[in-house]
CSV table of C-alpha atoms (C1' of nucleotides) in Angstrom, one decimal:
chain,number,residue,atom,x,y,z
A,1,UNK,CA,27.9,-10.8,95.5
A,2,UNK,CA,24.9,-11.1,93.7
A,3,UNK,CA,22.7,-7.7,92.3
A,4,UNK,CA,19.7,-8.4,94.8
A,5,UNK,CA,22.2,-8.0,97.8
A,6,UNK,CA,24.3,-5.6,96.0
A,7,UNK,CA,20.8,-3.0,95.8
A,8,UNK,CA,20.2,-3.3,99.1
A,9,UNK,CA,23.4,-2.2,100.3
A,10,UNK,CA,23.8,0.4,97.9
A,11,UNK,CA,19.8,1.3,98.9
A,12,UNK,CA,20.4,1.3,102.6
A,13,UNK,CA,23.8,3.7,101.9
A,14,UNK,CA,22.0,6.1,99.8
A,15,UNK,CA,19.6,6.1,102.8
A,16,UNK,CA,21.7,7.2,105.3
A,17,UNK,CA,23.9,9.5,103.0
A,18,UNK,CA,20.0,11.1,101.9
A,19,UNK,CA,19.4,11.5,105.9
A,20,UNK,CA,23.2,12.5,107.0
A,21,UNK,CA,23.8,14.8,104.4
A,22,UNK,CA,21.1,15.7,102.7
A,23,UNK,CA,19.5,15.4,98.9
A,24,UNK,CA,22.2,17.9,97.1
A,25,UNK,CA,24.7,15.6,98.3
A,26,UNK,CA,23.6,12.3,97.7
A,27,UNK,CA,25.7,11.4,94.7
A,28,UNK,CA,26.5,8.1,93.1
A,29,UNK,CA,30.1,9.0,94.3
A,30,UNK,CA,28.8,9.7,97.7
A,31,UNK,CA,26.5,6.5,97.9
A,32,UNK,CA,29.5,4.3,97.0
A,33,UNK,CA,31.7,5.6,99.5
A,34,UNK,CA,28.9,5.0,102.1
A,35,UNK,CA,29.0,1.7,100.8
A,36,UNK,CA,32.4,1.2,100.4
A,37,UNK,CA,32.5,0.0,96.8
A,38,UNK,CA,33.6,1.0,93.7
A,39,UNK,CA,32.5,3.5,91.4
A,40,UNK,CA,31.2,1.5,88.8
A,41,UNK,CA,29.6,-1.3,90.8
A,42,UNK,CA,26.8,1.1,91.3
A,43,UNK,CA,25.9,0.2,87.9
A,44,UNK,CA,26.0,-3.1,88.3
A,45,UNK,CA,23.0,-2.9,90.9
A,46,UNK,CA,21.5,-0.1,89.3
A,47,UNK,CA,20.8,1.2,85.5
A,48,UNK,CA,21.0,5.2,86.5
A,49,UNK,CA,21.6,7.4,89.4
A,50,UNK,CA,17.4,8.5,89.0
A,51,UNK,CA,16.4,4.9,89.1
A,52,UNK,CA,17.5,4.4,92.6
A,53,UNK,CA,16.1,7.9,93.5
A,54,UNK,CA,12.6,6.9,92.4
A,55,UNK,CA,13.1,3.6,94.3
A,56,UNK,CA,13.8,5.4,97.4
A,57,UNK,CA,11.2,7.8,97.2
A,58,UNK,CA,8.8,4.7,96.2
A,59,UNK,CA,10.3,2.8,99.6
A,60,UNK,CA,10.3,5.7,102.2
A,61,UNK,CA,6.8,6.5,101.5
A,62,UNK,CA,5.5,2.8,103.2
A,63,UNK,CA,8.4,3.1,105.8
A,64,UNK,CA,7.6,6.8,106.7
A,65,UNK,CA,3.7,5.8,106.8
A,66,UNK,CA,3.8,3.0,109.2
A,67,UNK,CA,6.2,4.8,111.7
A,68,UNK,CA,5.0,8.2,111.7
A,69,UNK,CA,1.1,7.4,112.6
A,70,UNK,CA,2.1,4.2,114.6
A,71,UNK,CA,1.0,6.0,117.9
A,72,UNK,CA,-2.7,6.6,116.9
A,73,UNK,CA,-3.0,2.6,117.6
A,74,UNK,CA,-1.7,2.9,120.7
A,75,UNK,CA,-3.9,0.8,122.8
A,76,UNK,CA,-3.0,2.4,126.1
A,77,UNK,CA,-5.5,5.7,125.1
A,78,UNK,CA,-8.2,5.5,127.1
A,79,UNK,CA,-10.1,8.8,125.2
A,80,UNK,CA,-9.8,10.1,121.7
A,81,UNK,CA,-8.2,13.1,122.9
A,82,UNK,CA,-5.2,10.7,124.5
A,83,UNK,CA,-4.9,8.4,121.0
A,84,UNK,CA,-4.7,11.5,118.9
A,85,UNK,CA,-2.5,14.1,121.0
A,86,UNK,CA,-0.7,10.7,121.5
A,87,UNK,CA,0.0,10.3,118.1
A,88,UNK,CA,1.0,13.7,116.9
A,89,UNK,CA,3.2,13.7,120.0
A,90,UNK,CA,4.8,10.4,118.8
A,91,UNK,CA,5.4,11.8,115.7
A,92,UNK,CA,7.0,14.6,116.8
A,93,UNK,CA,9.1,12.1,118.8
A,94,UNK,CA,10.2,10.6,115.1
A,95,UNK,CA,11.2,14.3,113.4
A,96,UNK,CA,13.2,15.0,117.0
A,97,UNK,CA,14.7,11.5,116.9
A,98,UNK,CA,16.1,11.9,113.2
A,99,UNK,CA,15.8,15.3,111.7
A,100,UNK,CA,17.5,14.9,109.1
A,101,UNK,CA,15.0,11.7,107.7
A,102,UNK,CA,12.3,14.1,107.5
A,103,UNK,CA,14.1,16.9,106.0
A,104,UNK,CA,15.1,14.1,103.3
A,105,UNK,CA,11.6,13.6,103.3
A,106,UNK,CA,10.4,16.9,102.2
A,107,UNK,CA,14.1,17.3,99.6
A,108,UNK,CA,12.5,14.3,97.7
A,109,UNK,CA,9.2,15.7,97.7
A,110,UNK,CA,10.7,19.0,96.3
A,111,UNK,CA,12.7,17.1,93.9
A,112,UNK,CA,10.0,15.2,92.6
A,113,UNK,CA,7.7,18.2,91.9
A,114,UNK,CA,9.9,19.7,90.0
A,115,UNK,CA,10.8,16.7,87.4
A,116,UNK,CA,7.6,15.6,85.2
A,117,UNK,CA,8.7,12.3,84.9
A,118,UNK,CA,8.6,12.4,88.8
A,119,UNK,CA,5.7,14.5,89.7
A,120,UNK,CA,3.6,11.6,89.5
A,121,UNK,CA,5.3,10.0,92.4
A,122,UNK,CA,4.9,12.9,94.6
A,123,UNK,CA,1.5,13.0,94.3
A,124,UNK,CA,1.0,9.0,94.8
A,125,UNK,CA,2.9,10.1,98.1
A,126,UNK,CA,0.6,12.6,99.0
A,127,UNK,CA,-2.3,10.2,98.2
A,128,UNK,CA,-1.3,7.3,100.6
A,129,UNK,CA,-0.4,9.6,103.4
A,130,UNK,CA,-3.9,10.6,103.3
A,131,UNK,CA,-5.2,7.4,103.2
A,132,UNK,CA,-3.1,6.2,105.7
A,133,UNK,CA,-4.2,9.2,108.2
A,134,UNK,CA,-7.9,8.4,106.8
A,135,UNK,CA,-7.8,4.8,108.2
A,136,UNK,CA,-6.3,5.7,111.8
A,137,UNK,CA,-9.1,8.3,111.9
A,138,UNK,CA,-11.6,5.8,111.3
A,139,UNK,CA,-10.0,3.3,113.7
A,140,UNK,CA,-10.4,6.2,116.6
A,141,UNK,CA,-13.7,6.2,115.7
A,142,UNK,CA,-14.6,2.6,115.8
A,143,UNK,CA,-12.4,1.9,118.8
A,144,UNK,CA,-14.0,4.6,121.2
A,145,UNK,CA,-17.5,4.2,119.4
A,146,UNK,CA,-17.7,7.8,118.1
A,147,UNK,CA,-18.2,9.5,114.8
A,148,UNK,CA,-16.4,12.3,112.8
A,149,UNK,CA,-19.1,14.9,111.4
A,150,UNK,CA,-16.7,15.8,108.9
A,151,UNK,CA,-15.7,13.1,106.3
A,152,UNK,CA,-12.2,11.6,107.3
A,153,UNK,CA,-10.7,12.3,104.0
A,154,UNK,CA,-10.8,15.6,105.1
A,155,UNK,CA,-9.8,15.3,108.2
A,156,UNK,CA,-7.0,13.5,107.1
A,157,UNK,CA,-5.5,16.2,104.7
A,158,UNK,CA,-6.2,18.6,107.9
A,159,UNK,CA,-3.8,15.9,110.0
A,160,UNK,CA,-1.1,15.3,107.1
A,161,UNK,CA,-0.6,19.3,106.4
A,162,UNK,CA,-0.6,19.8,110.4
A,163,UNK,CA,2.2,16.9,110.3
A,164,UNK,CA,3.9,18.6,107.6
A,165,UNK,CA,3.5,22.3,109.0
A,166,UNK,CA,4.5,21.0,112.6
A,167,UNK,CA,7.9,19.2,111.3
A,168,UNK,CA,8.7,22.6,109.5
A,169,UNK,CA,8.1,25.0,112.4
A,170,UNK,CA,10.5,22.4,114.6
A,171,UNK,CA,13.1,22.0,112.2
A,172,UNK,CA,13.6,25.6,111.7
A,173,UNK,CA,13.1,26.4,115.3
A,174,UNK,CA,14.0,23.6,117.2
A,175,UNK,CA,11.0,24.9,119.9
A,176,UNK,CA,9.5,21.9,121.7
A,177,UNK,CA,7.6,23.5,123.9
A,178,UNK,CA,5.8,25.6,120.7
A,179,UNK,CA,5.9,22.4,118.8
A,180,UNK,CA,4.0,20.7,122.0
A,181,UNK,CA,1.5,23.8,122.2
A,182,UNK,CA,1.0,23.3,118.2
A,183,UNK,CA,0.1,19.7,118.9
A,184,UNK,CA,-2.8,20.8,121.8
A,185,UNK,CA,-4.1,22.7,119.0
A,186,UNK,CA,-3.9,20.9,116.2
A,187,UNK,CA,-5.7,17.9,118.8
A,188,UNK,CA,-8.7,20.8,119.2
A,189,UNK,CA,-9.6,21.2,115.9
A,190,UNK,CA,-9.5,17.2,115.1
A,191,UNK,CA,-12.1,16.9,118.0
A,192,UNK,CA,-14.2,19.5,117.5
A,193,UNK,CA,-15.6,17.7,114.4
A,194,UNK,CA,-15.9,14.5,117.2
A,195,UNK,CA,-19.6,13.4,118.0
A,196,UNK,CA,-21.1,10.8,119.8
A,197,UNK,CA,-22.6,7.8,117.9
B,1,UNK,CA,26.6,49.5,84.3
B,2,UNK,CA,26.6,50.5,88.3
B,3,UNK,CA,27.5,48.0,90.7
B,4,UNK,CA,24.5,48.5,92.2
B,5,UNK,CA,22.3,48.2,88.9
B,6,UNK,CA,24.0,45.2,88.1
B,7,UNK,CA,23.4,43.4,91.5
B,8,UNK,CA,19.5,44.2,91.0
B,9,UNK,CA,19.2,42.7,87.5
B,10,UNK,CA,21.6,39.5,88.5
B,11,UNK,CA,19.0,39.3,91.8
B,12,UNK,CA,15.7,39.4,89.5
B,13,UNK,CA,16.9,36.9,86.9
B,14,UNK,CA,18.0,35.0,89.8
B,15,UNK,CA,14.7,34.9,91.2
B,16,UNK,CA,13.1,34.3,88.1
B,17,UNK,CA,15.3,31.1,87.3
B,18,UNK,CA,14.5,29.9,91.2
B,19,UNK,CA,10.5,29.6,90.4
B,20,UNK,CA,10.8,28.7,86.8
B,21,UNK,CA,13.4,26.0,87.3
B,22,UNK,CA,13.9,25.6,91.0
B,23,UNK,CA,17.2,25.8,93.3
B,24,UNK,CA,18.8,22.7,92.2
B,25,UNK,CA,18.8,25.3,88.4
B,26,UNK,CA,20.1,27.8,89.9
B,27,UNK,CA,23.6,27.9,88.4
B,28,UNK,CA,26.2,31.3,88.1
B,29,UNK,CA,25.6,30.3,84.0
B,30,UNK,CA,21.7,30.3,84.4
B,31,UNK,CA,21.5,33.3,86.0
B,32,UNK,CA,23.8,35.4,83.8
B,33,UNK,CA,22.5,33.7,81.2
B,34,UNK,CA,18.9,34.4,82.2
B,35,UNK,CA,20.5,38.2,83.0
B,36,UNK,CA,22.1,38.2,79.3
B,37,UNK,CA,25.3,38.8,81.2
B,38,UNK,CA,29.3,37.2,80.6
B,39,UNK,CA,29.9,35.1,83.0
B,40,UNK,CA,32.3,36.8,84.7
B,41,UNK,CA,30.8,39.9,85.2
B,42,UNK,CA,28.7,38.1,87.8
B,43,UNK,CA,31.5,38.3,90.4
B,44,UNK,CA,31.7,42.0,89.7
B,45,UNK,CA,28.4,42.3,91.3
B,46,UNK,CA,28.5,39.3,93.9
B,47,UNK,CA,31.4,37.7,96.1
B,48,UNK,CA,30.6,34.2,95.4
B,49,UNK,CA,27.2,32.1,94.3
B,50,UNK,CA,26.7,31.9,97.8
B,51,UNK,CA,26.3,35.3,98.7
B,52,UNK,CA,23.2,35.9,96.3
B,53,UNK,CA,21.8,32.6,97.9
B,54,UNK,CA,21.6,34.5,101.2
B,55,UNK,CA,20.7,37.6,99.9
B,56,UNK,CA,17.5,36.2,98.5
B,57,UNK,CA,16.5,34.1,100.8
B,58,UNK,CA,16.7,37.0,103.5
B,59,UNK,CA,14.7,39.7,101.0
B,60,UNK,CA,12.2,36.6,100.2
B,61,UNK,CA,11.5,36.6,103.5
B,62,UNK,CA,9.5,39.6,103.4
B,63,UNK,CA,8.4,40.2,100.3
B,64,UNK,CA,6.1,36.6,101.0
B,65,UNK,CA,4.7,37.9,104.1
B,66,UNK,CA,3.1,41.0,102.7
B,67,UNK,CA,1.7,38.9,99.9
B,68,UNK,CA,0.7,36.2,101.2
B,69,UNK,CA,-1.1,37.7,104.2
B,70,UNK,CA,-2.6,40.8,102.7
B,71,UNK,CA,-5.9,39.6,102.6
B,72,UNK,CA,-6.1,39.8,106.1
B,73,UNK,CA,-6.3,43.3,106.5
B,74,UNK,CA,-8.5,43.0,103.5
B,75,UNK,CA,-11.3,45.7,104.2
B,76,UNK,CA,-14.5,43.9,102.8
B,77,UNK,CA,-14.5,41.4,105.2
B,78,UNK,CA,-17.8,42.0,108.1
B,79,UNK,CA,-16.5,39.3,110.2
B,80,UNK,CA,-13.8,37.7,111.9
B,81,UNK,CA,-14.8,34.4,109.8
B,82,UNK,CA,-14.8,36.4,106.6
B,83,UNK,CA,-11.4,37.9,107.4
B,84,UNK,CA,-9.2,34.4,107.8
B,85,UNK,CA,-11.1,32.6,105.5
B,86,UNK,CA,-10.6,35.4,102.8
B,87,UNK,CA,-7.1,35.6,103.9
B,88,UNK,CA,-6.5,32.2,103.6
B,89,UNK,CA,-8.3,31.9,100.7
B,90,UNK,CA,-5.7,34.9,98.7
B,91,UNK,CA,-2.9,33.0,100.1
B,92,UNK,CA,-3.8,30.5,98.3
B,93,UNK,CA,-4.8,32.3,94.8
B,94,UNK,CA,-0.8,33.1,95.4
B,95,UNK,CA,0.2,29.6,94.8
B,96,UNK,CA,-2.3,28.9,92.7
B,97,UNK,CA,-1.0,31.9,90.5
B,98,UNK,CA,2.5,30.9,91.1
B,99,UNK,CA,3.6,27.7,92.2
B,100,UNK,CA,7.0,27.7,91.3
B,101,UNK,CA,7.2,30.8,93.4
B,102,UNK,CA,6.5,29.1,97.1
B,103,UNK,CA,8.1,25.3,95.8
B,104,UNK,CA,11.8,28.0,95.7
B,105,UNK,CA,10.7,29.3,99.2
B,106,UNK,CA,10.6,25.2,100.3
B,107,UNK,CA,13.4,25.1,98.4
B,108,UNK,CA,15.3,27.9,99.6
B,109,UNK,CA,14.1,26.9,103.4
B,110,UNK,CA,15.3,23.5,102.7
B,111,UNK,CA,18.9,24.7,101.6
B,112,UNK,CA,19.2,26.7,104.4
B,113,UNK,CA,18.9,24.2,107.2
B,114,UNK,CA,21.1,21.8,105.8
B,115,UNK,CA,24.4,24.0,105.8
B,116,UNK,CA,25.6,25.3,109.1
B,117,UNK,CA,26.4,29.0,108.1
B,118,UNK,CA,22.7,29.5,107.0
B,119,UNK,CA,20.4,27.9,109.4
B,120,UNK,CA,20.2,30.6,111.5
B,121,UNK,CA,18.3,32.3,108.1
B,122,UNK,CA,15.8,29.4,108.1
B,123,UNK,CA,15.2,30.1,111.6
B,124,UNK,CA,14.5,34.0,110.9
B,125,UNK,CA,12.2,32.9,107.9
B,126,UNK,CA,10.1,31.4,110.2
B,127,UNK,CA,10.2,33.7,113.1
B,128,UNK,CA,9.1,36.4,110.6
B,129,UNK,CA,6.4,34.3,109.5
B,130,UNK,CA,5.0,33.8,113.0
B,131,UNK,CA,5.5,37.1,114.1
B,132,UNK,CA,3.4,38.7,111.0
B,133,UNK,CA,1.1,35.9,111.7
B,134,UNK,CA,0.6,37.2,114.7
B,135,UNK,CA,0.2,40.9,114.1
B,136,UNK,CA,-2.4,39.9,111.6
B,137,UNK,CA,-4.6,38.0,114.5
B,138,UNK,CA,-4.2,41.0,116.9
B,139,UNK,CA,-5.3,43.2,113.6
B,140,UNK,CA,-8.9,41.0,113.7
B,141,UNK,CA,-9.2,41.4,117.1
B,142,UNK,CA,-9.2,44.8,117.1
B,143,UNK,CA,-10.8,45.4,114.4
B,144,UNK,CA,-14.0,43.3,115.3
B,145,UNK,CA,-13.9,43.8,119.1
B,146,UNK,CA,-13.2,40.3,119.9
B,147,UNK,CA,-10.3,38.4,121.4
B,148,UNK,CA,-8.4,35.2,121.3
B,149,UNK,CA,-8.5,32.9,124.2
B,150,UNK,CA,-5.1,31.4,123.0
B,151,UNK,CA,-2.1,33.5,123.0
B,152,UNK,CA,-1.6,35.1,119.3
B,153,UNK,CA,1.5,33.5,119.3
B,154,UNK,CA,0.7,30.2,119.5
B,155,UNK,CA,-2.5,30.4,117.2
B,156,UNK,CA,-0.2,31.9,114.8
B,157,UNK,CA,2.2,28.6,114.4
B,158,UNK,CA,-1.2,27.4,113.7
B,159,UNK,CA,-1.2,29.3,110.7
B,160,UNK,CA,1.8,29.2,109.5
B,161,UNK,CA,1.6,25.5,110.0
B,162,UNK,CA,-1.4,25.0,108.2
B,163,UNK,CA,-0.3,27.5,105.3
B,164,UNK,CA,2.6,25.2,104.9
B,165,UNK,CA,0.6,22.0,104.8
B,166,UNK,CA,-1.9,23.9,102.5
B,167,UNK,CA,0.7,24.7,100.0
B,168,UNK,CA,2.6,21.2,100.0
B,169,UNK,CA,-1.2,19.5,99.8
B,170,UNK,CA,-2.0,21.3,97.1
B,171,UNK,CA,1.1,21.5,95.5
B,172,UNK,CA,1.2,17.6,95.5
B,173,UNK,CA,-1.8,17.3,94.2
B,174,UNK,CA,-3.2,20.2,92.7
B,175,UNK,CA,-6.9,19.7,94.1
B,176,UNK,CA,-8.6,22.9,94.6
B,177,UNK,CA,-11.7,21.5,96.0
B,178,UNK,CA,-9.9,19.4,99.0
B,179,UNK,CA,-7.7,22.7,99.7
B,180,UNK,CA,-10.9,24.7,99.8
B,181,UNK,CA,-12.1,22.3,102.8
B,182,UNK,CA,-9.1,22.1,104.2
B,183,UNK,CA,-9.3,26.3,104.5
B,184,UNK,CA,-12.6,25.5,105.9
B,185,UNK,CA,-11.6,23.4,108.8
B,186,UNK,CA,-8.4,25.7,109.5
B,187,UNK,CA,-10.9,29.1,109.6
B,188,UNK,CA,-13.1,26.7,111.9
B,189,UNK,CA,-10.0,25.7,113.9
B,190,UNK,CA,-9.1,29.2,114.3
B,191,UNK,CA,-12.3,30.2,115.1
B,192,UNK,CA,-13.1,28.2,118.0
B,193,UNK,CA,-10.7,30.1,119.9
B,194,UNK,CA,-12.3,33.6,119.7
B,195,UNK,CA,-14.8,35.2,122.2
B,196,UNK,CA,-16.2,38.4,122.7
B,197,UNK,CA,-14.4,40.7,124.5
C,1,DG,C1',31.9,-9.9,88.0
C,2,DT,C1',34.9,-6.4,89.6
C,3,DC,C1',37.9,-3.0,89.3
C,4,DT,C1',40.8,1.2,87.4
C,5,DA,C1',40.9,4.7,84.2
C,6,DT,C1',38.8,7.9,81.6
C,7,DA,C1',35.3,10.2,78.6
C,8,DG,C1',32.4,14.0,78.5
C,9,DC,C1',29.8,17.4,80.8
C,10,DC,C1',28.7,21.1,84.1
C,11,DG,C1',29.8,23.6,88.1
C,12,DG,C1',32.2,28.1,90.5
C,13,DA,C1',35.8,31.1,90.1
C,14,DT,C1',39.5,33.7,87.8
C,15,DA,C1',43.4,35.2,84.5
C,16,DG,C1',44.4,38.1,81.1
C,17,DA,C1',43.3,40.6,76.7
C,18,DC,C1',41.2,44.9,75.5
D,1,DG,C1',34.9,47.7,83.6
D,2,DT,C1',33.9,44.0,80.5
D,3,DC,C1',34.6,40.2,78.0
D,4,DT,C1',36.6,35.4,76.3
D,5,DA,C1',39.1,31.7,77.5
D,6,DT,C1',40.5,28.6,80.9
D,7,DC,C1',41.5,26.3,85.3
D,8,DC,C1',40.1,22.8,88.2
D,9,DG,C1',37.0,19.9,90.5
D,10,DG,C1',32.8,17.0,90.9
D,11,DC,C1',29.4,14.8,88.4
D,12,DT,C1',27.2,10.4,85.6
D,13,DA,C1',28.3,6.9,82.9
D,14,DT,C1',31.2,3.6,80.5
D,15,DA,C1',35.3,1.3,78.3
D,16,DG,C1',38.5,-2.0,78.9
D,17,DA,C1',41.9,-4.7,81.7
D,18,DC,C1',41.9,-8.8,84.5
DNA sequence: GTCTATAGCCGGATAGAC
DNA sequence: GTCTATCCGGCTATAGAC
């Protein structure tokens, strides 16, 4: 088996084991079991235990980024107030669809913040999720021929800590009705700041 | 030493370990050792580790609400804007003052929904949360003669929503200027849904 | 290359001396 | 009651057989 193929099984193990069972338990023992290989393969593939939790951290960032705001592109909104409420609802979708990948989400981020060498990282993850929900602002815009009156970077920290404040509320409360309500509300306050061109 | 005496100096140092060094610290040894204690005169006090993991989570749970909320009964404030932005505004002078503090209640929150026996404490966390959120809104109201044309209950996962996304935005990055507009926007979002009475 | 076996450390919990 | 010493298990990492 050759080390590239070897990291991605390992990789998509660790994945699962992160999302099944959660950060704490996401040993090198318990990746290697998910993978069904031996102890010390592991370090065949990879150098440390921390190496391939900075690589995952690294990888889920893109993945969680192009999934989770997929819906603001969806061409079948015919208003802002459908592509937005659309997309939040849509990413709701994802949290109710695998709870556990977004609690591993938020484990990493806490995990992160707390080593130095690793703080870094969370704030690069931070950075592109407002960039990401930046550009899908701006695409509303262009696409229904509208402008913000607030500057989208903004606006895009408002829609990341609603995200992040909405997948909390659910998780702990399982409400979908409260979590659907939460989404009407967050979908006011995005277009208040909504103006004609 | 009392029991009782005993169980209150283990909890402090506990919680002190928990912000300094966060949960995945928070060892018997650290805390005893934080406590200048023997080892085994921790299970004098408590059953297992477990048990003072419940305990704090469930006293956390209130002492953070009276905190972090306060400023909305603050007295100074001559209008309902004044009143949630100040209030949001303290809350975040909180994490400001004391990161390590709220990163151990995402921590904590974290913990909790990933083992059976103590998601039902997560779920109470945030119940709490919204429920003093709520109180809080009905406390403006009152106080400035207005009312909300969205139930308190609702506009109060708003809060707790966006407090949450606050404190993970700023925690990631550290930015007081973006988590002053982002207060902004949330006071403005709040806002929109008062009326006179 | 790949495995078994083990080193060395830290964890929670407890036995037993005093 | 309070401590030291220890049990036992899980952890990361690696040595060494093949």
């Amino acid at each position: 088996m050759s080390v590239t193929e070897r990291r991605e099984l390992l990789f998509a193990a660790a994945v699962r084991v992160l999302e099944r069972d959660g950060l704490a338990a996401l040993s090198t023992r318990a990746i290697v079991a998910e993978a069904e290989m031996s102890l010390a393969s592991f370090h065949y593939a990879y150098e440390t235990h921390e190496q391939l939790l900075v690589e995952i951290i690294a990888a889920t960032i893109d993945g969680e980024l192009s999934a989770g705001l997929a819906g603001l592109g969806d061409a079948a909104a015919r208003t802002p107030r459908e592509a937005i409420h659309g997309a939040l609802t849509s990413y709701l979708e994802l949290v109710r669809a695998d709870p556990g990948r977004e609690q591993g989400m938020f484990e990493l981020t806490q995990h992160a913040l707390r080593r130095p060498t690793m703080t870094a990282l969370a704030a690069d993850q931070y950075a592109k999720y407002h960039a990401a929900a930046a550009e899908l602002l701006d695409h509303v815009a262009k696409r229904f021929e509208v402008t913000w009156s607030v500057p989208t970077a903004d606006l895009a920290r408002l829609v990341i800590a609603m995200t992040d404040g909405l997948t909390l509320a659910w998780l702990t409360s399982r409400d979908d009705e409260a979590a659907a309500r939460l989404i009407t509300l967050t979908t006011d306050a995005l277009l208040a700041h909504l103006e004609d061109s």
